Short mmCIF file of C-alpha atoms and ligand atoms in Angstrom, two decimals:
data_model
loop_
_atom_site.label_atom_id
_atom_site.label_comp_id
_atom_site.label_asym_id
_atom_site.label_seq_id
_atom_site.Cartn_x
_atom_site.Cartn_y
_atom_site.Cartn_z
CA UNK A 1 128.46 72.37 106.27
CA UNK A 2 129.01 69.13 105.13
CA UNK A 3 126.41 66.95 103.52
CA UNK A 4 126.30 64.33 106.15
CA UNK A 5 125.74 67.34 108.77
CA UNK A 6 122.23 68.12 107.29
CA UNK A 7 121.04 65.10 105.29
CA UNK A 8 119.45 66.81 101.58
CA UNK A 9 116.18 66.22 100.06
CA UNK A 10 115.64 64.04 97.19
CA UNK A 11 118.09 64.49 94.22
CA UNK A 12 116.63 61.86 91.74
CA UNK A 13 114.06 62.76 89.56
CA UNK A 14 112.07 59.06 89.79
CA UNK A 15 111.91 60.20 93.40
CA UNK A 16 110.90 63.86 92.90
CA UNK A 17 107.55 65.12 94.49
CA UNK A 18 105.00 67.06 92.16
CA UNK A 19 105.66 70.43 91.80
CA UNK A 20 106.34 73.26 89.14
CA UNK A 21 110.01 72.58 88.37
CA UNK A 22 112.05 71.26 85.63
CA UNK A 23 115.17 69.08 85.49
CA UNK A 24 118.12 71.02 87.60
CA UNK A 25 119.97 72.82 85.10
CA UNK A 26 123.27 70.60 84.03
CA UNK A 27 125.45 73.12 85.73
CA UNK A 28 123.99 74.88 88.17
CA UNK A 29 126.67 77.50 88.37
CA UNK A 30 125.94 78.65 85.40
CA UNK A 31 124.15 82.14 85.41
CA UNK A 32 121.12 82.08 82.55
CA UNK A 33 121.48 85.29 81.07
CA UNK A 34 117.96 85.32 80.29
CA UNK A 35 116.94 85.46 83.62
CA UNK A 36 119.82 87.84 85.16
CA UNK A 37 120.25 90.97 83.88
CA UNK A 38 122.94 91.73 81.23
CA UNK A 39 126.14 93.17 83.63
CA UNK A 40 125.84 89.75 86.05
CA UNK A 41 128.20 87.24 85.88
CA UNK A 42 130.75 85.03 87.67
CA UNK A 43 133.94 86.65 88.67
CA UNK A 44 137.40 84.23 88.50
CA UNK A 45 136.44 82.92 92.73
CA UNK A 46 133.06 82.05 91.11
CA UNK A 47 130.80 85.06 93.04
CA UNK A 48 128.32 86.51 90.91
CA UNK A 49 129.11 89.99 90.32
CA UNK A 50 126.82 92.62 88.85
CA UNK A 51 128.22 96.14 87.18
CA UNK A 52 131.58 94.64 88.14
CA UNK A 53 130.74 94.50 91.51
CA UNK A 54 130.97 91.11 93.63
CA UNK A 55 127.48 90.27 95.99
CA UNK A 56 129.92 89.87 98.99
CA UNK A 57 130.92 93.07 99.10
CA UNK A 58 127.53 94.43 98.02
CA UNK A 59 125.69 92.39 100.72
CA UNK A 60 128.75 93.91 103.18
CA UNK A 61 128.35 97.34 102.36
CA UNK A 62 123.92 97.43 101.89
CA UNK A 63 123.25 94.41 103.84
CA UNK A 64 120.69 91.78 102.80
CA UNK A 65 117.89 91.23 101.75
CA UNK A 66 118.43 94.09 99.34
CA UNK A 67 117.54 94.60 95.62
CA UNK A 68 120.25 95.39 93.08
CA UNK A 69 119.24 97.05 89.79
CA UNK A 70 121.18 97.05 86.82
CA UNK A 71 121.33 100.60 85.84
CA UNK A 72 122.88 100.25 82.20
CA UNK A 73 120.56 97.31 81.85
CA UNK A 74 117.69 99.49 82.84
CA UNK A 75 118.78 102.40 80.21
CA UNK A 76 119.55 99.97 77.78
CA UNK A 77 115.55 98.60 77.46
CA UNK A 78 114.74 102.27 77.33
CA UNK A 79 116.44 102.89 74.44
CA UNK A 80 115.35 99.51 72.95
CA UNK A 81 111.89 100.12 73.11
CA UNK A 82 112.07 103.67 72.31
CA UNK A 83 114.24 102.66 68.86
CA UNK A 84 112.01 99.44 68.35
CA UNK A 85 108.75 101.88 68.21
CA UNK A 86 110.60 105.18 66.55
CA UNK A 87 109.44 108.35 66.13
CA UNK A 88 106.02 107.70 65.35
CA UNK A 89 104.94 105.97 68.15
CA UNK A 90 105.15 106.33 71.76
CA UNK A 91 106.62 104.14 74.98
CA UNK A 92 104.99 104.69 78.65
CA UNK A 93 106.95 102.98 80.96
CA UNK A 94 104.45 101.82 83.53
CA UNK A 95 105.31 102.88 87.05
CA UNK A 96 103.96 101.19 88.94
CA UNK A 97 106.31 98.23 88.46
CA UNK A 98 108.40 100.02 90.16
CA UNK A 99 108.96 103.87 90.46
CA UNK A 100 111.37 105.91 92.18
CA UNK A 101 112.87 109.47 91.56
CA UNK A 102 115.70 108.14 89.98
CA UNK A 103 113.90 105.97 87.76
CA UNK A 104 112.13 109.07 86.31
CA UNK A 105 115.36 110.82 85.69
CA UNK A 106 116.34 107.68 83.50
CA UNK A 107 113.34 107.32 81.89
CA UNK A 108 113.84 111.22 81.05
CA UNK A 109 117.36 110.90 79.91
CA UNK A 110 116.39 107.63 77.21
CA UNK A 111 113.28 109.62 75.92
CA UNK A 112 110.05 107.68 77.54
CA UNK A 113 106.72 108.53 78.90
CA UNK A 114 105.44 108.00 81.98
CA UNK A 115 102.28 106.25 83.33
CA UNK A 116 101.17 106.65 86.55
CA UNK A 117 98.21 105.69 88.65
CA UNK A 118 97.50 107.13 92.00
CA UNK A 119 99.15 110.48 93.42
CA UNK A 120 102.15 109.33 95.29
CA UNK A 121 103.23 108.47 91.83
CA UNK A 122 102.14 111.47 89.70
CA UNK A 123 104.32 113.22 92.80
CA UNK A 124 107.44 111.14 92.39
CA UNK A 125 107.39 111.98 88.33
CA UNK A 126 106.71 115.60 88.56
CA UNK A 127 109.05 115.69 91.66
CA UNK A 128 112.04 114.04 89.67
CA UNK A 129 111.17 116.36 87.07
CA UNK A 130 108.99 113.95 84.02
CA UNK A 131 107.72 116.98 82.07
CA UNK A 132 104.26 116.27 82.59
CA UNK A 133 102.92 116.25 78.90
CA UNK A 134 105.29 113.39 79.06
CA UNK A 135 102.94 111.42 81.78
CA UNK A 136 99.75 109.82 81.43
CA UNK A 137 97.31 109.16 84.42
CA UNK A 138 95.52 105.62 84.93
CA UNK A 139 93.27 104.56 87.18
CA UNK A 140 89.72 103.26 87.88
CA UNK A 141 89.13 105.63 91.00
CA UNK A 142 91.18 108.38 90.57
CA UNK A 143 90.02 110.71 93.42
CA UNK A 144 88.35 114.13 92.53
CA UNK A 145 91.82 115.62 94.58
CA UNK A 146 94.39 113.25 92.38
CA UNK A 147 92.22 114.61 89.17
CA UNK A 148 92.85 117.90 90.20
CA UNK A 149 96.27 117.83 90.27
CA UNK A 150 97.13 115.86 87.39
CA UNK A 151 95.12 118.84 85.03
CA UNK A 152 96.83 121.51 86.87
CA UNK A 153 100.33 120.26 86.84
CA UNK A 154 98.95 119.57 82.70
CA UNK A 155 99.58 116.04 82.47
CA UNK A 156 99.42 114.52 79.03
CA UNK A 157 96.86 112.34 79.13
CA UNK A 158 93.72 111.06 81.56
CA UNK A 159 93.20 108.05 80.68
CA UNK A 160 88.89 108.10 81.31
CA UNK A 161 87.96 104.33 82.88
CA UNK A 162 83.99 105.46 83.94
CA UNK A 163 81.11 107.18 82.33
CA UNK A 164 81.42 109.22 85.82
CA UNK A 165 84.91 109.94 85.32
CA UNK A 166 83.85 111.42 81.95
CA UNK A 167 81.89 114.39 83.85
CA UNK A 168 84.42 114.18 86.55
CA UNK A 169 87.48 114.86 84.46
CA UNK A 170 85.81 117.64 82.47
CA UNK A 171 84.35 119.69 85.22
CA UNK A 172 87.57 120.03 86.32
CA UNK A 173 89.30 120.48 83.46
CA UNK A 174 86.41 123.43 82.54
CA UNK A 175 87.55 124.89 86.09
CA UNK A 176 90.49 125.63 85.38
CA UNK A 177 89.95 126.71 82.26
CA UNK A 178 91.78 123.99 79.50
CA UNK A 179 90.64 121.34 77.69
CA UNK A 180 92.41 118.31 79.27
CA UNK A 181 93.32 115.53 76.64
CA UNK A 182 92.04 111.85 77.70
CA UNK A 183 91.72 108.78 76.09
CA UNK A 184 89.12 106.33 76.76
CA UNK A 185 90.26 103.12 78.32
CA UNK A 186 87.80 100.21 76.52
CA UNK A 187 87.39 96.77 77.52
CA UNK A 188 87.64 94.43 74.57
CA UNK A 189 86.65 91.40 75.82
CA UNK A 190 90.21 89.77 75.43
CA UNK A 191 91.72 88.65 78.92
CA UNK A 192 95.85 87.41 77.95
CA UNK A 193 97.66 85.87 80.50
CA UNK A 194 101.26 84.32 79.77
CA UNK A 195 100.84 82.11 77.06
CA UNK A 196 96.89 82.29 76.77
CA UNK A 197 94.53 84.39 75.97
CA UNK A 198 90.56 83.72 76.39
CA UNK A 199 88.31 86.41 73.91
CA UNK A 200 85.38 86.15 75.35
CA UNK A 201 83.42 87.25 78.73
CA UNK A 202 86.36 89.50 80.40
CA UNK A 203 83.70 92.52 80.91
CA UNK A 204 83.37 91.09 84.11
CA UNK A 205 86.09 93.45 85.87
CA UNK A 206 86.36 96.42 87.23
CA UNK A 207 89.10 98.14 84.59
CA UNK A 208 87.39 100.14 81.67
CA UNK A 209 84.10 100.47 79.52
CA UNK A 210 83.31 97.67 77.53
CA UNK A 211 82.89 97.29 74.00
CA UNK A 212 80.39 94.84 74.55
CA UNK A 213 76.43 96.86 73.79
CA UNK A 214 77.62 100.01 72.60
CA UNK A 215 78.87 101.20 75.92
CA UNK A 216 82.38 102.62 74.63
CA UNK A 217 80.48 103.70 71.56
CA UNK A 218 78.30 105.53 74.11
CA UNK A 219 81.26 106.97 75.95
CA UNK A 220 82.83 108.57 73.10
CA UNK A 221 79.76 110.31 72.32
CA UNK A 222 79.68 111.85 75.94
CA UNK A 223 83.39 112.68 75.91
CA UNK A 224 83.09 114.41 72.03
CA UNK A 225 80.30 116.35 73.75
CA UNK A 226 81.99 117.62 76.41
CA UNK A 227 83.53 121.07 76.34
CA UNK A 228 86.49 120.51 79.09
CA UNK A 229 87.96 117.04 77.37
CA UNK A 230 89.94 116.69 74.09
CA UNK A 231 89.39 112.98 73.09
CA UNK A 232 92.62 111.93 71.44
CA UNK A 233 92.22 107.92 71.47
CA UNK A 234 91.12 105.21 72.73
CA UNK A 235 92.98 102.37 75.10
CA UNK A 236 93.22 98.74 75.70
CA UNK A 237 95.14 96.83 78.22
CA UNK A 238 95.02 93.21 78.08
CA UNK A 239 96.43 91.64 80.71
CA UNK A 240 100.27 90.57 81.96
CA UNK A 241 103.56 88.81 81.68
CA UNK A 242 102.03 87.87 77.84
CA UNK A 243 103.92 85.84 75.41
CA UNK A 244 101.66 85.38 72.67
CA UNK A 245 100.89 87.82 70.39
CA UNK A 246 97.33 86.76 69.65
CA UNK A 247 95.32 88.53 72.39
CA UNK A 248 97.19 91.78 71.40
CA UNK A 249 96.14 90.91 67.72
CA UNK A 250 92.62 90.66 68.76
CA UNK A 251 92.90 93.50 70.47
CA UNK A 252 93.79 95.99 67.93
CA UNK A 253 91.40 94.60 65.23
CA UNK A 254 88.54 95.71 68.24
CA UNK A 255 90.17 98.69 68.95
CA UNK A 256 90.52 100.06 65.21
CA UNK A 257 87.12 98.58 64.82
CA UNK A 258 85.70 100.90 67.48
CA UNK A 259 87.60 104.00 65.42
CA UNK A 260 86.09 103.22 62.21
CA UNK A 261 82.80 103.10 63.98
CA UNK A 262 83.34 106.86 65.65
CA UNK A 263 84.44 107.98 61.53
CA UNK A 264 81.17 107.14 60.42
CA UNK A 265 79.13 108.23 63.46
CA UNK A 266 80.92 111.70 64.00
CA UNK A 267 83.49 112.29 61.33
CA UNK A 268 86.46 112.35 63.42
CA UNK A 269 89.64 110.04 63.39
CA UNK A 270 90.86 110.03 66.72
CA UNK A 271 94.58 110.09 66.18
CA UNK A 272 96.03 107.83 68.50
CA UNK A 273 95.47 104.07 70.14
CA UNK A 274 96.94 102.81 73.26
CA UNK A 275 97.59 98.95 73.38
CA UNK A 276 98.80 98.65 76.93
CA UNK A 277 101.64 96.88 78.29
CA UNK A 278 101.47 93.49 79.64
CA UNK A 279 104.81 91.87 77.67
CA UNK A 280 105.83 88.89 79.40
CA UNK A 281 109.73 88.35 80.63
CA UNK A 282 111.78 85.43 81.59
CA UNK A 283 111.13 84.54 85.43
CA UNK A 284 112.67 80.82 84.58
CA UNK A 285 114.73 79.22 81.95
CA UNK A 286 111.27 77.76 79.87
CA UNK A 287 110.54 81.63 79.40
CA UNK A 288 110.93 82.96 75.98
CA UNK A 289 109.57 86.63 75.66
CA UNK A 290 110.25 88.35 72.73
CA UNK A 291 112.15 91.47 72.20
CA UNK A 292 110.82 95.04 71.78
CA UNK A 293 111.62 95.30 67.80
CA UNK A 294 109.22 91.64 67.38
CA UNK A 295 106.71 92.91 69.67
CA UNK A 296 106.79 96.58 67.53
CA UNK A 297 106.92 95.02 64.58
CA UNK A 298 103.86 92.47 65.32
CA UNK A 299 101.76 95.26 67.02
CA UNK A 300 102.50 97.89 63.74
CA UNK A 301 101.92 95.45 61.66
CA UNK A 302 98.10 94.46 62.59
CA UNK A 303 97.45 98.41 63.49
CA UNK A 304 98.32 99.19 60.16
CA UNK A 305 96.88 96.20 58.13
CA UNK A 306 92.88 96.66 59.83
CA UNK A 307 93.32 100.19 59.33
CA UNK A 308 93.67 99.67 55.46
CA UNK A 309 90.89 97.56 55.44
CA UNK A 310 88.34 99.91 57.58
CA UNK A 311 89.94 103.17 55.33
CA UNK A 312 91.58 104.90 58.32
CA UNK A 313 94.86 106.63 58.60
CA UNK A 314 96.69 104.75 60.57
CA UNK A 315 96.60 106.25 64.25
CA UNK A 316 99.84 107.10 66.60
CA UNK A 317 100.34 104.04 68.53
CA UNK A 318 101.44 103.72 72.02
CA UNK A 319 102.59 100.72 74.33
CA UNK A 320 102.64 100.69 78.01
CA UNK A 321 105.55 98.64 79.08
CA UNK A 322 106.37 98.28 82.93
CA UNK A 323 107.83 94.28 83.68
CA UNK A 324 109.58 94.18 80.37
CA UNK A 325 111.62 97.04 80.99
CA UNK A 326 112.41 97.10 84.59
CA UNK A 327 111.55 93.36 85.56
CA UNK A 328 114.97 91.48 84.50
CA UNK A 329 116.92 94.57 85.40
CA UNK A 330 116.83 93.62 89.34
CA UNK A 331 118.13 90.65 91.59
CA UNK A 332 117.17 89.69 95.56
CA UNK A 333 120.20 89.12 97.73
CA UNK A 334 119.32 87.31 100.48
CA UNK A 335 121.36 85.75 103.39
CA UNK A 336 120.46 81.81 104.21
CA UNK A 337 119.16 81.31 107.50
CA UNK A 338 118.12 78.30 108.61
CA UNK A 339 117.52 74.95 106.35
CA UNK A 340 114.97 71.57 107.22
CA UNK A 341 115.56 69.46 104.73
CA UNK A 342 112.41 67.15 104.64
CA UNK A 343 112.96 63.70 104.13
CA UNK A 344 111.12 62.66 100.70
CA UNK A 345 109.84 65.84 100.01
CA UNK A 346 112.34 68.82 99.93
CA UNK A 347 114.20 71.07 101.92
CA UNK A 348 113.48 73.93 103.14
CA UNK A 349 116.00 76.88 103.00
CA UNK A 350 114.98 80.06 104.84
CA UNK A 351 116.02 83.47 103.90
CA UNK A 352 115.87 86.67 105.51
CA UNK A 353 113.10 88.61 103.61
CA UNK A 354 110.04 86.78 102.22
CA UNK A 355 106.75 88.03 101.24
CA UNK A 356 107.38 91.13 102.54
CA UNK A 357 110.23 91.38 100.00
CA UNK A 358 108.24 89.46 96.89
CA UNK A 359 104.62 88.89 97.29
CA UNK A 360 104.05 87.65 93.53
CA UNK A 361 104.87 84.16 94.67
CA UNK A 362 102.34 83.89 97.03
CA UNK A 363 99.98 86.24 95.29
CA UNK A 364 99.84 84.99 91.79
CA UNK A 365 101.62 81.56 92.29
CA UNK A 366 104.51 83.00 90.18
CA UNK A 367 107.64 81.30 89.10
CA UNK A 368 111.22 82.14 89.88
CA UNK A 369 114.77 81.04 89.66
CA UNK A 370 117.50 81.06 92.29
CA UNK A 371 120.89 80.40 92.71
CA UNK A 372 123.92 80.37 95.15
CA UNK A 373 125.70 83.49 94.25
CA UNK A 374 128.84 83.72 96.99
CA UNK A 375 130.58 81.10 95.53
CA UNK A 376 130.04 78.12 93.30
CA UNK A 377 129.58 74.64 93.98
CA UNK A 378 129.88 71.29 92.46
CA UNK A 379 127.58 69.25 94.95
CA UNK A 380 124.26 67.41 93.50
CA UNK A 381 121.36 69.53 92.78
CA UNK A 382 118.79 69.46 95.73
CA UNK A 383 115.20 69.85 95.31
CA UNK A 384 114.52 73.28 97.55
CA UNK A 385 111.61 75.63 98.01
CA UNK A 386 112.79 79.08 99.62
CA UNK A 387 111.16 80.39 102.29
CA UNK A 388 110.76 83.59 104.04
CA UNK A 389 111.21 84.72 107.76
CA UNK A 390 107.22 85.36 107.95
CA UNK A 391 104.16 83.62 110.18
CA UNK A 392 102.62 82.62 107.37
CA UNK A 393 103.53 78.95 105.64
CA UNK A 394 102.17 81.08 101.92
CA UNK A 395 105.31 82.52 103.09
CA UNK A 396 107.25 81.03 99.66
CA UNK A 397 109.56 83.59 97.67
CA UNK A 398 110.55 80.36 95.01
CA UNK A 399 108.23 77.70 95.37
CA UNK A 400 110.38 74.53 93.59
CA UNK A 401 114.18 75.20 92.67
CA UNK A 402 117.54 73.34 92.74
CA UNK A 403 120.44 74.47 94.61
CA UNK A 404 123.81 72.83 95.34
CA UNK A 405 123.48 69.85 98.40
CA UNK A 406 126.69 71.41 100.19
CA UNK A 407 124.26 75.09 100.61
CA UNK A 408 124.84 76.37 104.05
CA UNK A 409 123.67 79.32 106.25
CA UNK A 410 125.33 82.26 105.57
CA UNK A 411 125.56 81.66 101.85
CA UNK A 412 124.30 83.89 99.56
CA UNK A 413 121.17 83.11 97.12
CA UNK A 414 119.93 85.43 94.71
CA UNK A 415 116.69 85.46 92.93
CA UNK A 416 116.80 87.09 89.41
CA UNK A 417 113.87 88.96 87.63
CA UNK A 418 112.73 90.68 90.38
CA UNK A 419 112.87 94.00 89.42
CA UNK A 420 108.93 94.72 88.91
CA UNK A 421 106.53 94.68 91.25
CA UNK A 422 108.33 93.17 94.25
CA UNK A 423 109.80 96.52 95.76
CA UNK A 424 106.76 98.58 94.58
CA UNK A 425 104.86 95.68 96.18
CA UNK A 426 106.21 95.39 99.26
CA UNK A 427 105.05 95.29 102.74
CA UNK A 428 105.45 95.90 106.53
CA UNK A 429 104.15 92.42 107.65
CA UNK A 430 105.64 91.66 110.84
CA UNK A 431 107.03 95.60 110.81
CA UNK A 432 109.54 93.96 108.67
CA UNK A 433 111.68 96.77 107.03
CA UNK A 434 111.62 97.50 103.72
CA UNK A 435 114.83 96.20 101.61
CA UNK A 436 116.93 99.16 99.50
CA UNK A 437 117.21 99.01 95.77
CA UNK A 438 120.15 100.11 95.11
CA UNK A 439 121.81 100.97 91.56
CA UNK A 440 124.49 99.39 90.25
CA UNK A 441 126.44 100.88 87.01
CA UNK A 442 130.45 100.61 86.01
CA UNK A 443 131.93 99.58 89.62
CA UNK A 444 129.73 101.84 91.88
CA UNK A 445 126.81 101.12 93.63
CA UNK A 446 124.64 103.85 95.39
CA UNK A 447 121.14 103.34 97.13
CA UNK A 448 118.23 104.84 95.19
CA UNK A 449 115.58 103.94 97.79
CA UNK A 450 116.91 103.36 101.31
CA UNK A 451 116.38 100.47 103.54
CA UNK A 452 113.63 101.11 106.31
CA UNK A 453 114.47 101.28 109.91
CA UNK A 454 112.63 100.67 112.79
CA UNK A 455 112.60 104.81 113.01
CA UNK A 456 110.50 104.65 110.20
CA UNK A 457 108.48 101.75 111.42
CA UNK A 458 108.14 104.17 114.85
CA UNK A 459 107.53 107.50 113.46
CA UNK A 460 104.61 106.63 111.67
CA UNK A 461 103.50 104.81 114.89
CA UNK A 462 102.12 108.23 116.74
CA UNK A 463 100.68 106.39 119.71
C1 PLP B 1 99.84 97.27 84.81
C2 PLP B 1 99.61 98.07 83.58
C3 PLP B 1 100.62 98.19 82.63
C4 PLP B 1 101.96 97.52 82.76
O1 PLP B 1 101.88 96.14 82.80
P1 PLP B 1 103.23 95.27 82.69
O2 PLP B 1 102.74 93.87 82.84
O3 PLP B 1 104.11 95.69 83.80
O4 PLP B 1 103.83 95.57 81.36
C5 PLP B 1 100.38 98.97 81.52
N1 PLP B 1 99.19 99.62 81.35
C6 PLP B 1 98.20 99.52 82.26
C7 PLP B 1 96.94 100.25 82.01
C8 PLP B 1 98.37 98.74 83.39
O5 PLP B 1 97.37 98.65 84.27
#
């Protein structure tokens, strides 16, 4: 479609509305590679391909909107984490950024752990066969039935977020006759989001026992006391999609604090600390996040510095990644529908998923790129916000973006970054159907979750 046939948006940026956007990018055919995972890029007729695979024939053969996942990418952040941390520390991949049975087997094959925090997800990792001392189990209200099966399948790890759970957790774990490890999940005060972190006043939620009045003190003393439950350490988790290192830092001087404090009071070093996961990636070009051996490095470092001053051996860390590994491994496809440019404002370019497909837009106001991925172009950038196909204006999957004037419907856009917490996120709304993720690695591309149909939309409709 030519230009004159749908009349673009604004293009200048002394005519630019307010919004959260940058300059356009000087060419925007070029693919970022920190914001597209490490297999994409342009083949010689200028489509995007990922695992040598062009998105035409991927959209032709899985349809659209789908999710494609960059399998060697995926492995490869497994192994960089694992090697950033070494052998004396431990990396839980969190699932619920996104889980499925062939994630497990990958995260098996590169040597992680698993977290997991309700029961369709303990069932997926024991399914896909995560040993289960490799797995530790989150949660603030695990049911007494999810407990139950996590300590006799033998997990790992409980991590304990309530004085109830304390005497929950134990009971059973006395039932059945073992003494199930936990940790204590602590609130430290320290709230970190993106690039700032506030260290005061973040009781106020409903994760974990707070630090704050002796409370955590308190809880260790019930958990040492209790027959069922082997304390091995205590946990923090901070917050998400983090960049600076401070609230970590912070963090860890609490957390070590609170060990010294259980030396003196019952003359045990608990051997290990959890500091959570939370490690920001690159949903636009202004990102920076850091990479695994910085982040290792920085949290080692201030682990093992307050531990020489408070006299402790310094305990088995562990690190809870789930964005940073799987986020940047995943694009959306989506097919353009329908585009209203808006005259002094933007247009409006519709696609056919939405916030069924990505709620974090809507949700948490996040930030993405896109780009026109079937071909390139070298028409003007043109201010755009993409749209879903929902009833709902919210209904935003990349709130301010430039694409190419000459975009038409029937192109195809991607959005990068998209591998956590979009799939696992997803909805039904308007019984639309779920999109596929499908895995993408040297030339071949098989689904790993299938696409809903409106079976499945039926069958759980009973009538
Ligand atoms: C959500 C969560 C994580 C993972 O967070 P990311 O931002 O995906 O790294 C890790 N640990 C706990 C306890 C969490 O709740």
């Amino acid at each position: 479609m030519s230009r004159s046939a749908h009349p673009a948006g604004p293009r200048h940026a002394d005519v630019l509305p307010e919004g959260h956007y940058s300059a356009p990018a000087a060419d925007l055919n070029a693919l970022d590679e920190k914001v597209w995972s490490r297999t994409v890029t342009r083949d010689a007729d200028g489509a995007l391909t990922v695992g040598g695979i062009a998105v035409a024939r991927l959209a032709e053969e899985f349809g659209t909107p789908a999710y494609f996942l960059d399998e060697s990418d995926f492995r490869a952040r497994c192994r960089a984490w694992a090697d950033a941390f070494g052998p004396d520390a431990d990396v839980f991949y969190a699932g619920k950024a996104f889980l499925s049975r062939a994630i497990v087997r990958w995260l098996k094959e590169e040597g992680l752990n698993l977290d997991v925090c309700s029961g369709g997800e303990l069932t997926t990792a024991l399914d896909a066969g995560m040993p289960a001392e490799r797995i530790a189990f989150h949660g603030n209200n695990k049911t007494v039935a999810e407990i139950e099966r996590a300590v006799e399948a033998g997990v790992g790890r409980i991590v304990l977020d309530s004085f109830q759970e304390i005497v929950r957790v134990a009971h059973i774990a006395q039932r059945h006759g073992v003494r199930q490890r936990v940790q204590i999940r602590v609130t430290v005060g320290v709230e970190a989001h993106t690039h700032e972190f506030i260290a005061t006043a973040h009781e106020d939620q409903k994760f974990g026992i707070a630090l704050a009045d002796g409370q955590a003190a308190e809880a260790v003393r019930r958990a040492l006391a209790l027959d069922g439950l082997e304390l091995i350490g205590v946990h923090s988790h901070i917050g998400s999609q983090i960049f600076d290192m401070a609230g970590f830092e912070v963090s860890a001087r609490r957390v070590v604090q609170l060990l010294a404090e259980i030396r003196d009071e019952h003359g045990v070093e608990l051997p290990e600390i959890d500091l959570g996961g939370g490690l920001g990636i690159a949903y636009t070009s202004d990102d920076d996040p850091r990479e695994p051996h910085e982040i290792a490095k920085a949290l080692s470092d201030i682990v093992t510095r307050e531990c020489e001053s408070a006299k402790l051996r310094t305990p088995r860390i562990s690190v809870e990644p789930g964005r940073a590994i799987v986020g940047p491994t995943a694009f959306t496809l989506y097919e353009v529908g329908t585009i209203k440019p808006l005259e002094g404002l933007r247009t409006y370019v519709s696609v056919d998923g939405g916030m069924s497909d990505n709620i974090r837009t809507a949700l948490y106001d996040a930030e993405y790129s896109v780009a026109l991925v079937s071909r390139t172009s070298d028409a003007e950038p043109t201010l755009v916000r993409v749209v879903g196909k929902h009833c709902e204006s919210g209904d935003i999957v990349v709130k301010d973006a430039f694409l190419p004037a000459d975009l038409a419907p029937g192109d195809l856009i991607a959005v990068p970054a998209t591998g956590a917490y979009c799939r696992s996120m997803a909805s039904n709304y308007n019984h639309a159907l779920r999109p596929p993720v499908v895995a993408v690695r040297d030339g071949e591309a098989r689904v790993i979750v299938r696409r809903e149909t409106e079976e499945d939309l039926l069958r759980l409709d009973v009538g």
